[in-house]
Structure formats: C-alpha cells, structure tokens
JSON list of C-alpha atoms in Angstrom, two decimals:
[
{"chain": "A", "resi": 135, "resn": "MET", "atom": "CA", "xyz": [65.42, -31.30, -28.79]},
{"chain": "A", "resi": 136, "resn": "THR", "atom": "CA", "xyz": [65.72, -31.91, -32.54]},
{"chain": "A", "resi": 137, "resn": "GLN", "atom": "CA", "xyz": [62.46, -31.45, -34.40]},
{"chain": "A", "resi": 138, "resn": "LEU", "atom": "CA", "xyz": [61.17, -33.06, -37.57]},
{"chain": "A", "resi": 139, "resn": "ASN", "atom": "CA", "xyz": [61.05, -30.98, -40.72]},
{"chain": "A", "resi": 140, "resn": "LEU", "atom": "CA", "xyz": [57.27, -30.58, -40.85]},
{"chain": "A", "resi": 141, "resn": "THR", "atom": "CA", "xyz": [55.15, -27.65, -41.96]},
{"chain": "A", "resi": 142, "resn": "ASN", "atom": "CA", "xyz": [52.31, -26.60, -39.70]},
{"chain": "A", "resi": 143, "resn": "ASP", "atom": "CA", "xyz": [49.80, -28.28, -42.02]},
{"chain": "A", "resi": 144, "resn": "GLU", "atom": "CA", "xyz": [51.85, -31.48, -42.15]},
{"chain": "A", "resi": 145, "resn": "LEU", "atom": "CA", "xyz": [52.02, -31.57, -38.36]},
{"chain": "A", "resi": 146, "resn": "LEU", "atom": "CA", "xyz": [48.27, -31.10, -38.02]},
{"chain": "A", "resi": 147, "resn": "SER", "atom": "CA", "xyz": [47.38, -33.65, -40.71]},
{"chain": "A", "resi": 148, "resn": "THR", "atom": "CA", "xyz": [49.82, -36.40, -39.72]},
{"chain": "A", "resi": 149, "resn": "THR", "atom": "CA", "xyz": [49.59, -36.53, -35.93]},
{"chain": "A", "resi": 150, "resn": "ARG", "atom": "CA", "xyz": [48.20, -40.04, -35.77]},
{"chain": "A", "resi": 151, "resn": "ALA", "atom": "CA", "xyz": [47.03, -42.27, -32.95]},
{"chain": "A", "resi": 152, "resn": "VAL", "atom": "CA", "xyz": [50.21, -44.35, -32.83]},
{"chain": "A", "resi": 153, "resn": "ARG", "atom": "CA", "xyz": [50.00, -47.93, -31.63]},
{"chain": "A", "resi": 154, "resn": "LYS", "atom": "CA", "xyz": [51.86, -50.55, -33.69]},
{"chain": "A", "resi": 155, "resn": "ARG", "atom": "CA", "xyz": [54.66, -48.16, -34.59]},
{"chain": "A", "resi": 156, "resn": "MET", "atom": "CA", "xyz": [55.68, -47.36, -31.01]},
{"chain": "A", "resi": 157, "resn": "ASP", "atom": "CA", "xyz": [59.29, -48.19, -30.21]},
{"chain": "A", "resi": 158, "resn": "PHE", "atom": "CA", "xyz": [58.96, -49.83, -26.79]},
{"chain": "A", "resi": 159, "resn": "ASP", "atom": "CA", "xyz": [62.72, -50.32, -26.45]},
{"chain": "A", "resi": 160, "resn": "ARG", "atom": "CA", "xyz": [63.85, -46.70, -26.79]},
{"chain": "A", "resi": 161, "resn": "PRO", "atom": "CA", "xyz": [63.75, -44.58, -23.62]},
{"chain": "A", "resi": 162, "resn": "VAL", "atom": "CA", "xyz": [61.99, -41.21, -23.69]},
{"chain": "A", "resi": 163, "resn": "GLU", "atom": "CA", "xyz": [64.00, -38.46, -22.07]},
{"chain": "A", "resi": 164, "resn": "LYS", "atom": "CA", "xyz": [62.40, -36.34, -19.36]},
{"chain": "A", "resi": 165, "resn": "GLU", "atom": "CA", "xyz": [63.80, -33.25, -21.08]},
{"chain": "A", "resi": 166, "resn": "VAL", "atom": "CA", "xyz": [61.74, -33.80, -24.24]},
{"chain": "A", "resi": 167, "resn": "LEU", "atom": "CA", "xyz": [58.59, -34.37, -22.16]},
{"chain": "A", "resi": 168, "resn": "MET", "atom": "CA", "xyz": [59.15, -31.09, -20.33]},
{"chain": "A", "resi": 169, "resn": "GLU", "atom": "CA", "xyz": [59.81, -29.29, -23.59]},
{"chain": "A", "resi": 170, "resn": "CYS", "atom": "CA", "xyz": [56.45, -30.50, -24.89]},
{"chain": "A", "resi": 171, "resn": "MET", "atom": "CA", "xyz": [54.80, -29.50, -21.61]},
{"chain": "A", "resi": 172, "resn": "GLU", "atom": "CA", "xyz": [56.06, -25.93, -21.90]},
{"chain": "A", "resi": 173, "resn": "LEU", "atom": "CA", "xyz": [54.14, -25.68, -25.17]},
{"chain": "A", "resi": 174, "resn": "ALA", "atom": "CA", "xyz": [51.10, -27.54, -23.83]},
{"chain": "A", "resi": 175, "resn": "LEU", "atom": "CA", "xyz": [50.68, -25.07, -20.99]},
{"chain": "A", "resi": 176, "resn": "GLN", "atom": "CA", "xyz": [50.20, -22.23, -23.48]},
{"chain": "A", "resi": 177, "resn": "ALA", "atom": "CA", "xyz": [46.81, -23.72, -24.40]},
{"chain": "A", "resi": 178, "resn": "PRO", "atom": "CA", "xyz": [43.65, -21.93, -23.22]},
{"chain": "A", "resi": 179, "resn": "SER", "atom": "CA", "xyz": [41.63, -23.06, -20.23]},
{"chain": "A", "resi": 180, "resn": "GLY", "atom": "CA", "xyz": [38.19, -22.05, -18.99]},
{"chain": "A", "resi": 181, "resn": "SER", "atom": "CA", "xyz": [38.34, -18.60, -17.31]},
{"chain": "A", "resi": 182, "resn": "ASN", "atom": "CA", "xyz": [42.13, -19.05, -17.41]},
{"chain": "A", "resi": 183, "resn": "ALA", "atom": "CA", "xyz": [41.77, -21.18, -14.26]},
{"chain": "A", "resi": 184, "resn": "GLN", "atom": "CA", "xyz": [44.60, -23.50, -15.36]},
{"chain": "A", "resi": 185, "resn": "GLY", "atom": "CA", "xyz": [43.28, -26.28, -13.14]},
{"chain": "A", "resi": 186, "resn": "TRP", "atom": "CA", "xyz": [45.16, -28.87, -15.15]},
{"chain": "A", "resi": 187, "resn": "HIS", "atom": "CA", "xyz": [47.57, -31.51, -13.94]},
{"chain": "A", "resi": 188, "resn": "PHE", "atom": "CA", "xyz": [49.71, -33.93, -15.94]},
{"chain": "A", "resi": 189, "resn": "LEU", "atom": "CA", "xyz": [50.97, -37.11, -14.32]},
{"chain": "A", "resi": 190, "resn": "PHE", "atom": "CA", "xyz": [53.79, -38.93, -16.12]},
{"chain": "A", "resi": 191, "resn": "VAL", "atom": "CA", "xyz": [54.24, -42.59, -15.25]},
{"chain": "A", "resi": 192, "resn": "THR", "atom": "CA", "xyz": [57.51, -44.39, -16.01]},
{"chain": "A", "resi": 193, "resn": "ASP", "atom": "CA", "xyz": [57.65, -46.86, -13.10]},
{"chain": "A", "resi": 194, "resn": "PRO", "atom": "CA", "xyz": [57.40, -50.39, -14.62]},
{"chain": "A", "resi": 195, "resn": "ALA", "atom": "CA", "xyz": [55.21, -51.77, -11.82]},
{"chain": "A", "resi": 196, "resn": "LYS", "atom": "CA", "xyz": [52.69, -48.93, -12.13]},
{"chain": "A", "resi": 197, "resn": "ARG", "atom": "CA", "xyz": [52.66, -49.20, -15.91]},
{"chain": "A", "resi": 198, "resn": "GLN", "atom": "CA", "xyz": [52.08, -52.93, -15.61]},
{"chain": "A", "resi": 199, "resn": "ALA", "atom": "CA", "xyz": [49.18, -52.45, -13.19]},
{"chain": "A", "resi": 200, "resn": "LEU", "atom": "CA", "xyz": [47.54, -49.83, -15.40]},
{"chain": "A", "resi": 201, "resn": "GLY", "atom": "CA", "xyz": [48.21, -51.91, -18.49]},
{"chain": "A", "resi": 202, "resn": "GLU", "atom": "CA", "xyz": [46.46, -54.91, -16.98]},
{"chain": "A", "resi": 203, "resn": "ILE", "atom": "CA", "xyz": [43.41, -52.82, -16.11]},
{"chain": "A", "resi": 204, "resn": "TYR", "atom": "CA", "xyz": [43.37, -51.35, -19.60]},
{"chain": "A", "resi": 205, "resn": "GLY", "atom": "CA", "xyz": [43.74, -54.72, -21.31]},
{"chain": "A", "resi": 206, "resn": "SER", "atom": "CA", "xyz": [40.99, -56.32, -19.25]},
{"chain": "A", "resi": 207, "resn": "LEU", "atom": "CA", "xyz": [38.57, -53.47, -19.86]},
{"chain": "A", "resi": 208, "resn": "PHE", "atom": "CA", "xyz": [39.40, -53.39, -23.57]},
{"chain": "A", "resi": 209, "resn": "ALA", "atom": "CA", "xyz": [38.58, -57.07, -23.91]},
{"chain": "A", "resi": 210, "resn": "ASN", "atom": "CA", "xyz": [35.25, -56.62, -22.12]},
{"chain": "A", "resi": 211, "resn": "VAL", "atom": "CA", "xyz": [34.23, -53.48, -23.99]},
{"chain": "A", "resi": 212, "resn": "TYR", "atom": "CA", "xyz": [35.01, -54.74, -27.47]},
{"chain": "A", "resi": 213, "resn": "ALA", "atom": "CA", "xyz": [33.50, -58.14, -26.78]},
{"chain": "A", "resi": 214, "resn": "ALA", "atom": "CA", "xyz": [30.23, -56.37, -25.99]},
{"chain": "A", "resi": 215, "resn": "SER", "atom": "CA", "xyz": [30.30, -53.91, -28.91]},
{"chain": "A", "resi": 216, "resn": "ASP", "atom": "CA", "xyz": [30.63, -54.16, -32.65]},
{"chain": "A", "resi": 217, "resn": "MET", "atom": "CA", "xyz": [33.30, -51.78, -33.92]},
{"chain": "A", "resi": 218, "resn": "SER", "atom": "CA", "xyz": [33.96, -53.86, -37.02]},
{"chain": "A", "resi": 219, "resn": "ALA", "atom": "CA", "xyz": [34.47, -52.22, -40.38]},
{"chain": "A", "resi": 220, "resn": "ALA", "atom": "CA", "xyz": [31.21, -53.69, -41.68]},
{"chain": "A", "resi": 221, "resn": "ASN", "atom": "CA", "xyz": [29.25, -52.15, -38.82]},
{"chain": "A", "resi": 222, "resn": "VAL", "atom": "CA", "xyz": [30.99, -48.76, -38.58]},
{"chain": "A", "resi": 223, "resn": "HIS", "atom": "CA", "xyz": [31.88, -47.94, -42.20]},
{"chain": "A", "resi": 224, "resn": "GLY", "atom": "CA", "xyz": [30.21, -50.66, -44.23]},
{"chain": "A", "resi": 225, "resn": "ASP", "atom": "CA", "xyz": [29.04, -48.15, -46.86]},
{"chain": "A", "resi": 226, "resn": "ASP", "atom": "CA", "xyz": [32.53, -46.78, -47.57]},
{"chain": "A", "resi": 227, "resn": "PRO", "atom": "CA", "xyz": [35.20, -49.28, -48.72]},
{"chain": "A", "resi": 228, "resn": "GLU", "atom": "CA", "xyz": [38.11, -46.92, -48.06]},
{"chain": "A", "resi": 229, "resn": "MET", "atom": "CA", "xyz": [36.93, -46.08, -44.55]},
{"chain": "A", "resi": 230, "resn": "ALA", "atom": "CA", "xyz": [36.13, -49.75, -43.90]},
{"chain": "A", "resi": 231, "resn": "ALA", "atom": "CA", "xyz": [39.70, -50.73, -44.74]},
{"chain": "A", "resi": 232, "resn": "THR", "atom": "CA", "xyz": [40.97, -48.04, -42.38]},
{"chain": "A", "resi": 233, "resn": "GLN", "atom": "CA", "xyz": [38.64, -49.28, -39.63]},
{"chain": "A", "resi": 234, "resn": "GLU", "atom": "CA", "xyz": [40.06, -52.80, -39.96]},
{"chain": "A", "resi": 235, "resn": "ARG", "atom": "CA", "xyz": [43.56, -51.43, -39.43]},
{"chain": "A", "resi": 236, "resn": "VAL", "atom": "CA", "xyz": [42.43, -49.29, -36.51]},
{"chain": "A", "resi": 237, "resn": "MET", "atom": "CA", "xyz": [40.83, -52.23, -34.71]},
{"chain": "A", "resi": 238, "resn": "SER", "atom": "CA", "xyz": [43.89, -54.41, -35.29]},
{"chain": "A", "resi": 239, "resn": "SER", "atom": "CA", "xyz": [46.17, -51.71, -33.88]},
{"chain": "A", "resi": 240, "resn": "ALA", "atom": "CA", "xyz": [43.82, -51.07, -30.94]},
{"chain": "A", "resi": 241, "resn": "GLN", "atom": "CA", "xyz": [43.99, -54.76, -30.04]},
{"chain": "A", "resi": 242, "resn": "TYR", "atom": "CA", "xyz": [47.78, -54.62, -30.33]},
{"chain": "A", "resi": 243, "resn": "LEU", "atom": "CA", "xyz": [47.99, -51.66, -27.97]},
{"chain": "A", "resi": 244, "resn": "ALA", "atom": "CA", "xyz": [45.68, -53.31, -25.45]},
{"chain": "A", "resi": 245, "resn": "GLU", "atom": "CA", "xyz": [47.98, -56.34, -25.39]},
{"chain": "A", "resi": 246, "resn": "ASN", "atom": "CA", "xyz": [51.17, -54.25, -25.14]},
{"chain": "A", "resi": 247, "resn": "MET", "atom": "CA", "xyz": [50.13, -51.08, -23.27]},
{"chain": "A", "resi": 248, "resn": "ALA", "atom": "CA", "xyz": [52.50, -51.64, -20.35]},
{"chain": "A", "resi": 249, "resn": "LYS", "atom": "CA", "xyz": [55.48, -51.71, -22.72]},
{"chain": "A", "resi": 250, "resn": "ALA", "atom": "CA", "xyz": [55.14, -48.03, -23.60]},
{"chain": "A", "resi": 251, "resn": "PRO", "atom": "CA", "xyz": [58.02, -46.31, -21.77]},
{"chain": "A", "resi": 252, "resn": "VAL", "atom": "CA", "xyz": [55.87, -43.41, -20.57]},
{"chain": "A", "resi": 253, "resn": "PHE", "atom": "CA", "xyz": [52.21, -42.89, -19.74]},
{"chain": "A", "resi": 254, "resn": "MET", "atom": "CA", "xyz": [50.74, -39.41, -19.45]},
{"chain": "A", "resi": 255, "resn": "ILE", "atom": "CA", "xyz": [47.55, -39.01, -17.40]},
{"chain": "A", "resi": 256, "resn": "PRO", "atom": "CA", "xyz": [45.97, -35.59, -18.12]},
{"chain": "A", "resi": 257, "resn": "CYS", "atom": "CA", "xyz": [43.86, -34.52, -15.14]},
{"chain": "A", "resi": 258, "resn": "VAL", "atom": "CA", "xyz": [41.78, -31.53, -14.16]},
{"chain": "A", "resi": 259, "resn": "ALA", "atom": "CA", "xyz": [40.77, -30.16, -10.78]},
{"chain": "A", "resi": 260, "resn": "GLY", "atom": "CA", "xyz": [37.22, -30.90, -9.65]},
{"chain": "A", "resi": 261, "resn": "ARG", "atom": "CA", "xyz": [34.61, -33.48, -10.56]},
{"chain": "A", "resi": 262, "resn": "VAL", "atom": "CA", "xyz": [31.34, -33.26, -12.49]},
{"chain": "A", "resi": 263, "resn": "ASP", "atom": "CA", "xyz": [29.94, -36.69, -11.57]},
{"chain": "A", "resi": 264, "resn": "GLY", "atom": "CA", "xyz": [27.10, -35.27, -9.49]},
{"chain": "A", "resi": 265, "resn": "VAL", "atom": "CA", "xyz": [25.95, -32.56, -11.88]},
{"chain": "A", "resi": 266, "resn": "THR", "atom": "CA", "xyz": [22.58, -33.29, -13.50]},
{"chain": "A", "resi": 267, "resn": "GLY", "atom": "CA", "xyz": [20.18, -31.72, -15.99]},
{"chain": "A", "resi": 268, "resn": "GLU", "atom": "CA", "xyz": [21.29, -29.16, -18.55]},
{"chain": "A", "resi": 269, "resn": "MET", "atom": "CA", "xyz": [24.03, -27.97, -16.22]},
{"chain": "A", "resi": 270, "resn": "ALA", "atom": "CA", "xyz": [25.71, -31.35, -16.66]},
{"chain": "A", "resi": 271, "resn": "ASN", "atom": "CA", "xyz": [26.49, -30.48, -20.28]},
{"chain": "A", "resi": 272, "resn": "VAL", "atom": "CA", "xyz": [27.91, -27.10, -19.28]},
{"chain": "A", "resi": 273, "resn": "ALA", "atom": "CA", "xyz": [29.99, -28.61, -16.48]},
{"chain": "A", "resi": 274, "resn": "GLN", "atom": "CA", "xyz": [31.38, -31.36, -18.66]},
{"chain": "A", "resi": 275, "resn": "ALA", "atom": "CA", "xyz": [32.11, -29.13, -21.66]},
{"chain": "A", "resi": 276, "resn": "SER", "atom": "CA", "xyz": [33.87, -26.46, -19.61]},
{"chain": "A", "resi": 277, "resn": "THR", "atom": "CA", "xyz": [35.79, -28.96, -17.48]},
{"chain": "A", "resi": 278, "resn": "PHE", "atom": "CA", "xyz": [37.07, -31.14, -20.32]},
{"chain": "A", "resi": 279, "resn": "GLY", "atom": "CA", "xyz": [37.54, -28.08, -22.51]},
{"chain": "A", "resi": 280, "resn": "SER", "atom": "CA", "xyz": [40.00, -26.81, -19.91]},
{"chain": "A", "resi": 281, "resn": "ILE", "atom": "CA", "xyz": [42.36, -29.79, -20.24]},
{"chain": "A", "resi": 282, "resn": "ILE", "atom": "CA", "xyz": [41.94, -31.41, -23.67]},
{"chain": "A", "resi": 283, "resn": "PRO", "atom": "CA", "xyz": [43.38, -28.46, -25.67]},
{"chain": "A", "resi": 284, "resn": "ALA", "atom": "CA", "xyz": [46.55, -28.58, -23.56]},
{"chain": "A", "resi": 285, "resn": "ALA", "atom": "CA", "xyz": [46.80, -32.35, -23.89]},
{"chain": "A", "resi": 286, "resn": "TRP", "atom": "CA", "xyz": [46.41, -32.13, -27.66]},
{"chain": "A", "resi": 287, "resn": "SER", "atom": "CA", "xyz": [49.06, -29.40, -27.83]},
{"chain": "A", "resi": 288, "resn": "PHE", "atom": "CA", "xyz": [51.36, -31.78, -25.97]},
{"chain": "A", "resi": 289, "resn": "MET", "atom": "CA", "xyz": [50.64, -34.53, -28.49]},
{"chain": "A", "resi": 290, "resn": "LEU", "atom": "CA", "xyz": [51.35, -32.20, -31.42]},
{"chain": "A", "resi": 291, "resn": "ALA", "atom": "CA", "xyz": [54.61, -31.08, -29.83]},
{"chain": "A", "resi": 292, "resn": "ALA", "atom": "CA", "xyz": [55.51, -34.72, -29.24]},
{"chain": "A", "resi": 293, "resn": "ARG", "atom": "CA", "xyz": [54.88, -35.61, -32.88]},
{"chain": "A", "resi": 294, "resn": "ALA", "atom": "CA", "xyz": [57.15, -32.75, -33.96]},
{"chain": "A", "resi": 295, "resn": "ARG", "atom": "CA", "xyz": [59.93, -34.35, -31.88]},
{"chain": "A", "resi": 296, "resn": "GLY", "atom": "CA", "xyz": [59.54, -37.87, -33.23]},
{"chain": "A", "resi": 297, "resn": "LEU", "atom": "CA", "xyz": [57.31, -39.17, -30.44]},
{"chain": "A", "resi": 298, "resn": "GLY", "atom": "CA", "xyz": [54.07, -41.08, -30.93]},
{"chain": "A", "resi": 299, "resn": "THR", "atom": "CA", "xyz": [51.02, -40.81, -28.67]},
{"chain": "A", "resi": 300, "resn": "CYS", "atom": "CA", "xyz": [47.54, -42.30, -28.50]},
{"chain": "A", "resi": 301, "resn": "TRP", "atom": "CA", "xyz": [44.53, -40.85, -26.68]},
{"chain": "A", "resi": 302, "resn": "THR", "atom": "CA", "xyz": [42.78, -43.62, -24.72]},
{"chain": "A", "resi": 303, "resn": "THR", "atom": "CA", "xyz": [39.99, -43.48, -22.15]},
{"chain": "A", "resi": 304, "resn": "ILE", "atom": "CA", "xyz": [38.94, -47.07, -21.38]},
{"chain": "A", "resi": 305, "resn": "HIS", "atom": "CA", "xyz": [40.81, -47.07, -18.04]},
{"chain": "A", "resi": 306, "resn": "LEU", "atom": "CA", "xyz": [38.32, -44.44, -16.81]},
{"chain": "A", "resi": 307, "resn": "MET", "atom": "CA", "xyz": [35.81, -47.25, -16.34]},
{"chain": "A", "resi": 308, "resn": "GLN", "atom": "CA", "xyz": [37.97, -48.06, -13.29]},
{"chain": "A", "resi": 309, "resn": "GLU", "atom": "CA", "xyz": [39.15, -44.53, -12.61]},
{"chain": "A", "resi": 310, "resn": "LYS", "atom": "CA", "xyz": [39.13, -44.91, -8.83]},
{"chain": "A", "resi": 311, "resn": "ALA", "atom": "CA", "xyz": [41.29, -48.04, -8.92]},
{"chain": "A", "resi": 312, "resn": "CYS", "atom": "CA", "xyz": [43.76, -46.27, -11.21]},
{"chain": "A", "resi": 313, "resn": "ALA", "atom": "CA", "xyz": [43.74, -43.25, -8.90]},
{"chain": "A", "resi": 314, "resn": "GLU", "atom": "CA", "xyz": [44.73, -45.49, -6.00]},
{"chain": "A", "resi": 315, "resn": "ILE", "atom": "CA", "xyz": [47.65, -46.92, -7.98]},
{"chain": "A", "resi": 316, "resn": "LEU", "atom": "CA", "xyz": [48.88, -43.43, -8.83]},
{"chain": "A", "resi": 317, "resn": "GLY", "atom": "CA", "xyz": [48.05, -41.62, -5.58]},
{"chain": "A", "resi": 318, "resn": "ILE", "atom": "CA", "xyz": [45.61, -39.27, -7.31]},
{"chain": "A", "resi": 319, "resn": "PRO", "atom": "CA", "xyz": [43.07, -37.71, -4.89]},
{"chain": "A", "resi": 320, "resn": "TYR", "atom": "CA", "xyz": [39.98, -39.13, -6.61]},
{"chain": "A", "resi": 321, "resn": "ASP", "atom": "CA", "xyz": [37.44, -36.86, -4.87]},
{"chain": "A", "resi": 322, "resn": "GLU", "atom": "CA", "xyz": [39.28, -33.73, -6.00]},
{"chain": "A", "resi": 323, "resn": "ILE", "atom": "CA", "xyz": [40.86, -34.59, -9.36]},
{"chain": "A", "resi": 324, "resn": "THR", "atom": "CA", "xyz": [39.33, -35.99, -12.56]},
{"chain": "A", "resi": 325, "resn": "GLN", "atom": "CA", "xyz": [41.42, -38.14, -14.86]},
{"chain": "A", "resi": 326, "resn": "VAL", "atom": "CA", "xyz": [40.67, -37.45, -18.52]},
{"chain": "A", "resi": 327, "resn": "ALA", "atom": "CA", "xyz": [42.80, -39.94, -20.48]},
{"chain": "A", "resi": 328, "resn": "LEU", "atom": "CA", "xyz": [45.70, -42.34, -20.50]},
{"chain": "A", "resi": 329, "resn": "VAL", "atom": "CA", "xyz": [48.21, -41.42, -23.21]},
{"chain": "A", "resi": 330, "resn": "PRO", "atom": "CA", "xyz": [51.04, -43.88, -23.92]},
{"chain": "A", "resi": 331, "resn": "ILE", "atom": "CA", "xyz": [54.17, -42.16, -25.24]},
{"chain": "A", "resi": 332, "resn": "ALA", "atom": "CA", "xyz": [57.10, -43.61, -27.18]},
{"chain": "A", "resi": 333, "resn": "TYR", "atom": "CA", "xyz": [59.43, -42.74, -30.01]},
{"chain": "A", "resi": 334, "resn": "THR", "atom": "CA", "xyz": [58.00, -43.96, -33.30]},
{"chain": "A", "resi": 335, "resn": "LYS", "atom": "CA", "xyz": [59.42, -46.54, -35.68]},
{"chain": "A", "resi": 336, "resn": "GLY", "atom": "CA", "xyz": [59.98, -44.18, -38.56]},
{"chain": "A", "resi": 337, "resn": "THR", "atom": "CA", "xyz": [58.57, -40.68, -38.63]},
{"chain": "A", "resi": 338, "resn": "ASN", "atom": "CA", "xyz": [56.77, -40.62, -41.98]},
{"chain": "A", "resi": 339, "resn": "PHE", "atom": "CA", "xyz": [53.02, -40.58, -41.31]},
{"chain": "A", "resi": 340, "resn": "LYS", "atom": "CA", "xyz": [50.28, -39.75, -43.80]},
{"chain": "A", "resi": 341, "resn": "ALA", "atom": "CA", "xyz": [46.96, -37.99, -43.65]},
{"chain": "A", "resi": 342, "resn": "ALA", "atom": "CA", "xyz": [44.16, -40.47, -42.93]},
{"chain": "A", "resi": 343, "resn": "PRO", "atom": "CA", "xyz": [40.92, -41.04, -44.87]},
{"chain": "A", "resi": 344, "resn": "ARG", "atom": "CA", "xyz": [38.07, -39.01, -43.44]},
{"chain": "A", "resi": 345, "resn": "LYS", "atom": "CA", "xyz": [34.37, -38.65, -44.15]},
{"chain": "A", "resi": 346, "resn": "ALA", "atom": "CA", "xyz": [33.36, -36.17, -46.85]},
{"chain": "A", "resi": 347, "resn": "MET", "atom": "CA", "xyz": [32.99, -32.64, -45.52]},
{"chain": "A", "resi": 348, "resn": "ASP", "atom": "CA", "xyz": [29.58, -32.35, -47.18]},
{"chain": "A", "resi": 349, "resn": "ASP", "atom": "CA", "xyz": [28.30, -34.94, -44.71]},
{"chain": "A", "resi": 350, "resn": "ILE", "atom": "CA", "xyz": [29.58, -33.31, -41.54]},
{"chain": "A", "resi": 351, "resn": "VAL", "atom": "CA", "xyz": [30.07, -29.56, -42.10]},
{"chain": "A", "resi": 352, "resn": "HIS", "atom": "CA", "xyz": [27.06, -27.28, -41.64]},
{"chain": "A", "resi": 353, "resn": "PHE", "atom": "CA", "xyz": [26.60, -23.53, -42.18]},
{"chain": "A", "resi": 354, "resn": "GLU", "atom": "CA", "xyz": [23.84, -21.47, -40.56]},
{"chain": "A", "resi": 355, "resn": "SER", "atom": "CA", "xyz": [21.62, -24.50, -39.78]},
{"chain": "A", "resi": 356, "resn": "TRP", "atom": "CA", "xyz": [21.85, -28.29, -39.64]}
]
C-alpha cells in the first residue's frame, strides 16, 4: 500500500490518538490491515512466547453492540471523574488547552464509536486476574508487555499508511460481555484494548504538547 512521506522521527512524533478526524465513510481494505499486521508481529514478546491474538471486527451489528457498551461506560466513568483541564493541567495553560480538546474528542468518539469501519481487539493468551501480591505486578507487566509493543507497532504502521487509530480500554469494564459478543474464550484469553481504525481526514498531524522532561525524566535515582 502507498505510504506517507514521513521520516522515522515524524512518524513517532505525529502518531496521534485520532478521534474527530476519522473518516467513517471510507472503507479500510483488509490488505492494508494485513500489511500492518506483518510489521506488528515483528515486535518482541515475553520469552518469545508470541501468545498474542488480534481480532478485527467489521460486522456492523457487532460494532454497534460494542459501541453501545463503550458509550454507556464512557458516560458513567466520566460522570464520576473529573478529567477537566482545570483539574488535570490547571497549572499549565498550554496543556490545559490540549486537555479541553482531548476531552471533546473523547466524547465525540464515545458517541460515534460504532461508525469506525474497523475495530481491532488486541488479546493475549492467559489471564492474570487471580494473581495477588508482588507477583501480580510481574504477571501484569510481562503479560501486557507481550502484546502492547505489537499493537503499537500496528498503530505506527497504520499511521504511515494514512490510517488513524485510538487506544481505548473502557470496554474492559465489561470484558466478559464483549467476549460473548465476539466469541472470545474469556477464561483463556485477555482482551487488552479496543482500537477503532479508519482512514484520516487529512494526513498532516503535529507533535503534541507534553510535560517538561525535567519533571518526568530521572537519572540514577528519583
């Protein structure tokens, strides 16, 4: 498939969470999804186990069912939390302005999720629900670390081909119900995200404002 003329640094710095700029009316070819998957599967996984699975959902009825679950959960979660700019980045005007845009676009996606032509559900074999104590951290880190790098590689490859993606996890609050819709064996397979995929309206994205490195980067000790 044709790729955008992006340098490696441009690709890494402009792969945005795309919501309002998704083109819901343009179909996404299976061939471009598989091309991105070929690259995604070159990512590392814990002990090279490659226990990953990727479920693509294009069926309108299934997308509608998942979209309704997502929208309902989004409304409940954000009604109970304060993710406003004043609360999250009130001390940084530039970041506060970005947060306002993020929340507006998140609301838009929640209302229109089912319109995305493709959903990708990254999954990984096994479950860590019952692990407790310090081993819980090890189990979670190794399990999610064996699927998220591949999923992110997919999203980078998608961006290079003019596709937009957005990493979402709210549906996991009803993971079992979503597993039933999709035929996922819940006791054996863990869903990690729901990623809507669509071609973007325009392909020119910019680097986003981020916190100062002095506040978040540490050497030798905290």
